[in-house]
CSV table of C-alpha atoms in Angstrom, one decimal:
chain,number,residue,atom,x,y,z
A,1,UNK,CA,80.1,97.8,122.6
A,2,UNK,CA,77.8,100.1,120.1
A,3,UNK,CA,78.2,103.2,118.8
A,4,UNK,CA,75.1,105.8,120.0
A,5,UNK,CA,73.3,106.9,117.3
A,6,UNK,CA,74.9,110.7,118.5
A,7,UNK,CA,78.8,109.0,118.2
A,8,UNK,CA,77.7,107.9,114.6
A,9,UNK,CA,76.4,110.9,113.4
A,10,UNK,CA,79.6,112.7,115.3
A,11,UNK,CA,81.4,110.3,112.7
A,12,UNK,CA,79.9,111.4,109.6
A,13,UNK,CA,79.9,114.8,110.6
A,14,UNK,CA,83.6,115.6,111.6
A,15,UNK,CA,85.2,112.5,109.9
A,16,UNK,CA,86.3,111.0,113.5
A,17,UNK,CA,84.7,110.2,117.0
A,18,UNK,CA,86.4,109.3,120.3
A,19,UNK,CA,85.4,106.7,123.4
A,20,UNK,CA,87.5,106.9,126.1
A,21,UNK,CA,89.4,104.5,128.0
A,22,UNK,CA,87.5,101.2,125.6
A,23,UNK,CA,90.1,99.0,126.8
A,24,UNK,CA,91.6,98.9,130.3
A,25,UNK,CA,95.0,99.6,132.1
A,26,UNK,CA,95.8,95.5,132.4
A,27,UNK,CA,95.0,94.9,128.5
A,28,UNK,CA,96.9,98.4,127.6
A,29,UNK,CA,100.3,97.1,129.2
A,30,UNK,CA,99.6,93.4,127.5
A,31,UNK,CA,99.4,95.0,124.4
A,32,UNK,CA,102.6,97.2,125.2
A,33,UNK,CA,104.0,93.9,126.2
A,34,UNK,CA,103.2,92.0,123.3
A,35,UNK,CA,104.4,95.2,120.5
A,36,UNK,CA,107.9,95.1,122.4
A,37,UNK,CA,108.1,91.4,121.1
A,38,UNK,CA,107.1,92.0,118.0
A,39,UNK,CA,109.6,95.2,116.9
A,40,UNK,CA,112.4,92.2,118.4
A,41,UNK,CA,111.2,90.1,114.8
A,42,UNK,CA,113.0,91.8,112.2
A,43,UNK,CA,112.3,92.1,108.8
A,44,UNK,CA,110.5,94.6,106.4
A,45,UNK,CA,108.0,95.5,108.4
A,46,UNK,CA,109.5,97.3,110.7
A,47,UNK,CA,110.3,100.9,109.5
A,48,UNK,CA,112.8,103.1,110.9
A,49,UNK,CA,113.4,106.8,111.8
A,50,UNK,CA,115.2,108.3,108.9
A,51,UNK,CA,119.5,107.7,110.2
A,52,UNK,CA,118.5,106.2,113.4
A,53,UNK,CA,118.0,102.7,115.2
A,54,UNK,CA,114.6,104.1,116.2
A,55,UNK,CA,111.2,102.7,115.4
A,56,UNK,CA,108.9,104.6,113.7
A,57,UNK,CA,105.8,102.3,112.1
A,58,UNK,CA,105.6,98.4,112.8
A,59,UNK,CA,103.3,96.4,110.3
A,60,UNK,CA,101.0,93.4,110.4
A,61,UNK,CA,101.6,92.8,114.5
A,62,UNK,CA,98.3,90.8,114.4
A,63,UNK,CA,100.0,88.4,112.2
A,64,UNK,CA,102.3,87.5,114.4
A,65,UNK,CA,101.0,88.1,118.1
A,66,UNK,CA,97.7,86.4,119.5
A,67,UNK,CA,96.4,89.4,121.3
A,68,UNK,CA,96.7,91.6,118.5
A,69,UNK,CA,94.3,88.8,116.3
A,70,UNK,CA,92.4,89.1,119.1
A,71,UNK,CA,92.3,92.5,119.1
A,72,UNK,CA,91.3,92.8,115.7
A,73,UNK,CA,87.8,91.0,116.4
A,74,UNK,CA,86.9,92.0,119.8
A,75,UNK,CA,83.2,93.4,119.9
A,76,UNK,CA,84.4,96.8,121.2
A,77,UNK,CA,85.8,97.0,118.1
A,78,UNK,CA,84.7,95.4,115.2
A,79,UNK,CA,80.8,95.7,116.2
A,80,UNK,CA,81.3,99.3,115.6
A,81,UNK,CA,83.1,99.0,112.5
A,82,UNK,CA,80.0,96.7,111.3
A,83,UNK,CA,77.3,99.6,112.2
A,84,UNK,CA,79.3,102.6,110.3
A,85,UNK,CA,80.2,100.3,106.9
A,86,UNK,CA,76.6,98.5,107.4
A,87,UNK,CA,78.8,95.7,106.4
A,88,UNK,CA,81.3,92.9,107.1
A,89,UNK,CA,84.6,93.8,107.3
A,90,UNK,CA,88.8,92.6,107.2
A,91,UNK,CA,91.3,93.9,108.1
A,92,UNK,CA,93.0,95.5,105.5
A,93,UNK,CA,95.6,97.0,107.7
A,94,UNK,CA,96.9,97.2,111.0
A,95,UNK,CA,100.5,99.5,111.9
A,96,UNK,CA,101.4,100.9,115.3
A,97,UNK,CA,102.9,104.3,114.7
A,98,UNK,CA,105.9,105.3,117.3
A,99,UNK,CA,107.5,108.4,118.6
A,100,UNK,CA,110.0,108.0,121.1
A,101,UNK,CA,110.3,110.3,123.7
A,102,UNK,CA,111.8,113.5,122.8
A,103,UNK,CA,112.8,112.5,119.9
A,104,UNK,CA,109.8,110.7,117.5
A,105,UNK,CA,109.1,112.5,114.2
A,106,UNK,CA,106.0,113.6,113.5
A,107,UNK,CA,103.8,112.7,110.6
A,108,UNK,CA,102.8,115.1,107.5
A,109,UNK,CA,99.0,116.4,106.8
A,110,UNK,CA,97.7,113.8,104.4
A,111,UNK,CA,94.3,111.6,103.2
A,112,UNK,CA,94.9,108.0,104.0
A,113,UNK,CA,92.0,106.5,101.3
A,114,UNK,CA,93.5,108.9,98.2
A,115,UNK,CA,97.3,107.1,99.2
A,116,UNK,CA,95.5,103.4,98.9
A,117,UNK,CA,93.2,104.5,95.6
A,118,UNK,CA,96.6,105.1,93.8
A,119,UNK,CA,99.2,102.3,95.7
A,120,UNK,CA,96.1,99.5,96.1
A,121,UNK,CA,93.3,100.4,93.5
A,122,UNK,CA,91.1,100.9,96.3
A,123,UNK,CA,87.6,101.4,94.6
A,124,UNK,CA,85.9,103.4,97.5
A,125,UNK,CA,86.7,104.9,100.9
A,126,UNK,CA,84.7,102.3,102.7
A,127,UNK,CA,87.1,101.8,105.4
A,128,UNK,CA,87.2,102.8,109.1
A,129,UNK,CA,90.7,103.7,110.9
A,130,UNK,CA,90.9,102.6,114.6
A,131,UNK,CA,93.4,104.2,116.4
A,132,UNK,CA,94.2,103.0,120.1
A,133,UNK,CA,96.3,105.4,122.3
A,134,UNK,CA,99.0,102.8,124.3
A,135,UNK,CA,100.2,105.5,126.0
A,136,UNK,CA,98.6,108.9,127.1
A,137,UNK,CA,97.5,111.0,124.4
A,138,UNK,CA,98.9,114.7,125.8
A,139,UNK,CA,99.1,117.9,124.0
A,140,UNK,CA,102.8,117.2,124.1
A,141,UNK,CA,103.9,114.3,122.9
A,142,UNK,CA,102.8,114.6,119.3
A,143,UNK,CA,98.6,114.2,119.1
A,144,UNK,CA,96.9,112.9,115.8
A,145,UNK,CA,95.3,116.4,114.3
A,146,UNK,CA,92.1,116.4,112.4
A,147,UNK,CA,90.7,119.0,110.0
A,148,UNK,CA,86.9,118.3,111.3
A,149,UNK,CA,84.5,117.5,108.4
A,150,UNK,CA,87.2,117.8,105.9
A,151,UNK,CA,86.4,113.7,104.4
A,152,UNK,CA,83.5,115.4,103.0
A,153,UNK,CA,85.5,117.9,100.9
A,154,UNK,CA,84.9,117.5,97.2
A,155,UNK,CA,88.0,119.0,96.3
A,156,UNK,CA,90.6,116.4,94.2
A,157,UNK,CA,93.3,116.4,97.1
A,158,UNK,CA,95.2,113.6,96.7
A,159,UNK,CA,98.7,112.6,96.3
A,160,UNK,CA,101.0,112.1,93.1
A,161,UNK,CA,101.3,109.3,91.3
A,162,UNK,CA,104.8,107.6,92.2
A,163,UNK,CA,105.1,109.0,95.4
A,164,UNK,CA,106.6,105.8,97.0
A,165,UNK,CA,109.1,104.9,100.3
A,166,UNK,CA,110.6,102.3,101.7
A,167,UNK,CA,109.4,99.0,100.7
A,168,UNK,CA,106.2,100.8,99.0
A,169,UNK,CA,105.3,101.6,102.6
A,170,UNK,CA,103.6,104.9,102.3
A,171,UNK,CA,105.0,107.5,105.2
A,172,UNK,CA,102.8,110.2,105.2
A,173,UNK,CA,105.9,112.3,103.8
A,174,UNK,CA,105.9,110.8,100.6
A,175,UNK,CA,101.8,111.3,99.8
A,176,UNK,CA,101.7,114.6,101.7
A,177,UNK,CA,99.0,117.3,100.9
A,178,UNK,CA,100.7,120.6,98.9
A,179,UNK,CA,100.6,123.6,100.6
A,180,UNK,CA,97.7,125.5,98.9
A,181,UNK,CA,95.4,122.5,99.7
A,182,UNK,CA,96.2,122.5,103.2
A,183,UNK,CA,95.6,126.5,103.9
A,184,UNK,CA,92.1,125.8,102.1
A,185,UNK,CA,91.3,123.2,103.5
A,186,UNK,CA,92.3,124.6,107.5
A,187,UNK,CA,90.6,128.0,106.2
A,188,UNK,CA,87.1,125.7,105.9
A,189,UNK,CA,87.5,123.3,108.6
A,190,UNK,CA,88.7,124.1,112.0
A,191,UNK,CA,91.1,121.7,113.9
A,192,UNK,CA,90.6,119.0,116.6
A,193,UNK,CA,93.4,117.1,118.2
A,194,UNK,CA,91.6,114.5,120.4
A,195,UNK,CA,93.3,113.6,123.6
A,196,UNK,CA,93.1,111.0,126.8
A,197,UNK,CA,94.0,107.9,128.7
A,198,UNK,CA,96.4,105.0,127.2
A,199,UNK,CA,93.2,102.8,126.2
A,200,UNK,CA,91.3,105.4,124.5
A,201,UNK,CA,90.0,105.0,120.4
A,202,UNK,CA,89.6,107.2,117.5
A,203,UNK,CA,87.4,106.1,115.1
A,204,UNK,CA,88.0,108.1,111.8
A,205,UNK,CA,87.4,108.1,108.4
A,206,UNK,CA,89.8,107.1,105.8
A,207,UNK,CA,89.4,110.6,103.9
A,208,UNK,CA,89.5,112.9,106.4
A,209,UNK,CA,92.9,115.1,106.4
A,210,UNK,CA,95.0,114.8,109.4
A,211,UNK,CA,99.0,114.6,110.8
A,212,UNK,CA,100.9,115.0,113.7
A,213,UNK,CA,103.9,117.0,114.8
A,214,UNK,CA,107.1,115.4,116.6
A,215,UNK,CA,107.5,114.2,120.1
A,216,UNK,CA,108.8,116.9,122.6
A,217,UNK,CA,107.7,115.1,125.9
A,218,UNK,CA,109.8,112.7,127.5
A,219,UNK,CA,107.4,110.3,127.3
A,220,UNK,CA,106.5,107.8,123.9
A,221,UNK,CA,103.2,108.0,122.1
A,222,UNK,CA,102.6,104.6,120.4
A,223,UNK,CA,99.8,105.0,118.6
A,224,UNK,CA,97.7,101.7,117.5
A,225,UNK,CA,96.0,102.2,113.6
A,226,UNK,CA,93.7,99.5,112.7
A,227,UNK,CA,91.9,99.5,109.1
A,228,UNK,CA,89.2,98.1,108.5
A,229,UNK,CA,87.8,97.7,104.6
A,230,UNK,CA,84.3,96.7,103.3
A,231,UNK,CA,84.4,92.9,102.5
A,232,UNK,CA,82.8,94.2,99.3
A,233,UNK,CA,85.4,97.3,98.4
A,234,UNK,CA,88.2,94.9,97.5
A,235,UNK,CA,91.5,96.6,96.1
A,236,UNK,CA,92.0,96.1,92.4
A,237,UNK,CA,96.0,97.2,92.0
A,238,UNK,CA,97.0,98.0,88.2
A,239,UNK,CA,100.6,96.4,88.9
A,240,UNK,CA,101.6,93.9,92.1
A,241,UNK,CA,99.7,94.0,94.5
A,242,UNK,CA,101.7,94.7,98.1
A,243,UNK,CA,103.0,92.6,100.6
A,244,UNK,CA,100.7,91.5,102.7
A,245,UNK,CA,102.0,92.8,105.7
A,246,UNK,CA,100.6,96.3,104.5
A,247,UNK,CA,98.2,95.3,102.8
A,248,UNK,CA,95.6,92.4,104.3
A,249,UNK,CA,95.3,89.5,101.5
A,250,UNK,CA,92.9,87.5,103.6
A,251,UNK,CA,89.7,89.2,102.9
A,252,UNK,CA,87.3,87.0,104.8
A,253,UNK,CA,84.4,88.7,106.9
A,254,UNK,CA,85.9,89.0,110.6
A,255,UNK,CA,83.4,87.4,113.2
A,256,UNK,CA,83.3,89.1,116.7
A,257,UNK,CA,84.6,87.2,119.3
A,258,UNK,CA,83.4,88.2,122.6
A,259,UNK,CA,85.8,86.1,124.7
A,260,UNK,CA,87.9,88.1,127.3
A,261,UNK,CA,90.5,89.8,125.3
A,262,UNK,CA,93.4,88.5,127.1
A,263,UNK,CA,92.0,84.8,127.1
A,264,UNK,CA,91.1,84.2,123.7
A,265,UNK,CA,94.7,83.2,122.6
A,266,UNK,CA,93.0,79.7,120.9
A,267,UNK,CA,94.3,79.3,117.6
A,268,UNK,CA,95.4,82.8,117.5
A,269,UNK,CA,99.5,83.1,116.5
């Protein structure tokens, strides 16, 4: 799978483009399958709702289940990663963000690269965010919002230094936008909340400003974020660097693997 030279210049131009239904209905409910097994494995990098059981983010799932290493390389992915970064690329993150029905919080207006320039010493925002809707993407249960074009804003938005949570995972509450940024930045740029079909992508860039409000549908909205970073744009962190199950330490170029995604388990746990 490419990228038409119209979805890349829709990517440089509002910061995000979206393909609908890339992977099917059979490999949606495998990967459903296979995050329900993995928010079983505790440990730190699963990341609750604030006073409640409830999951909200869980880290590093390709670490630990095959499809999701799979997922990481599959051409429908990673090929289009390759064309925007005209690069190799790791994976320098990969979450699945989860509201519950009725009841899954939403996530504050923020700038994911300015977050990782501080926490990680990232040098430069040459990263691409994949999100993959496992569930249907409706107006009601709690839709990414983008401020269109706002990655190429030259204002210094960006959070403070310090602003830490849980295990120096970053909720978007801690490295939120003020307010006077955000009614500039909405006053310049108008905003899209992309939509569709469990199996549908995002691709979007790491600067450009976006949240999400909470849950009201009765139905979940697990939302799939992988990050991709330039093989050359490695993090340079002034103090430790961070677990590696939010931040990639294996930094190796990704080859594509254009097996079947639900065959090409080899190797892959």
């Amino acid at each position: 799978m490419k990228l038409t030279d119209a979805e890349s210049h829709s990517y440089w131009r509002d910061g995000f483009v979206c393909k609908n239904k890339l992977f099917t209905s059979d490999e949606v409910a495998a990967m459903r399958a296979a995050l329900a097994t993995d928010a079983k494995i505790s440990g730190p990098q699963r990341i609750l709702e604030d006073g409640s059981d409830q999951m909200r983010a869980l880290y590093a799932s390709h670490h630990r289940q095959s499809l999701f290493a799979n997922l990481v390389r599959t051409p429908r992915l990673l090929a289009p990663v390759q064309k925007l970064l005209n690069s190799d690329a790791y994976v320098y993150q990969f979450k699945t963000n989860v509201k519950s029905a009725l009841s899954g919080g939403g996530f504050s207006w923020h700038q994911d690269f300015h977050a990782w320039q501080l926490e990680d010493g990232l040098p430069e925002a040459r990263l691409v965010n994949i999100a993959l809707f496992l569930d249907d993407v409706t107006e009601f249960n709690g839709p990414v919002v983008f401020a269109a074009g706002s990655h190429a804003d030259q204002s210094d938005s960006r959070p403070k230094a310090g602003a830490q949570a849980q295990h120096r995972h970053l909720d978007p509450r801690s490295i939120t936008l003020d307010r006077d940024e955000l009614v500039e930045l909405v006053g310049k740029y108008p905003l899209i909340s992309p939509k569709g079909a469990a199996g549908s992508v995002v691709f979007f860039h790491p600067k450009v400003v976006h949240g999400s409000a909470s849950n009201m549908s009765p139905h979940p909205r697990r939302l799939t974020i992988i990050t991709y970073n330039d093989i050359r744009n490695l993090p340079k962190p002034n103090g430790a660097a961070r677990p590696n199950y939010l931040v990639g330490d294996d930094t190796d170029a990704l080859a594509i693997d254009h097996r079947p995604l639900l065959h090409a388990t080899e190797g892959r746990q």
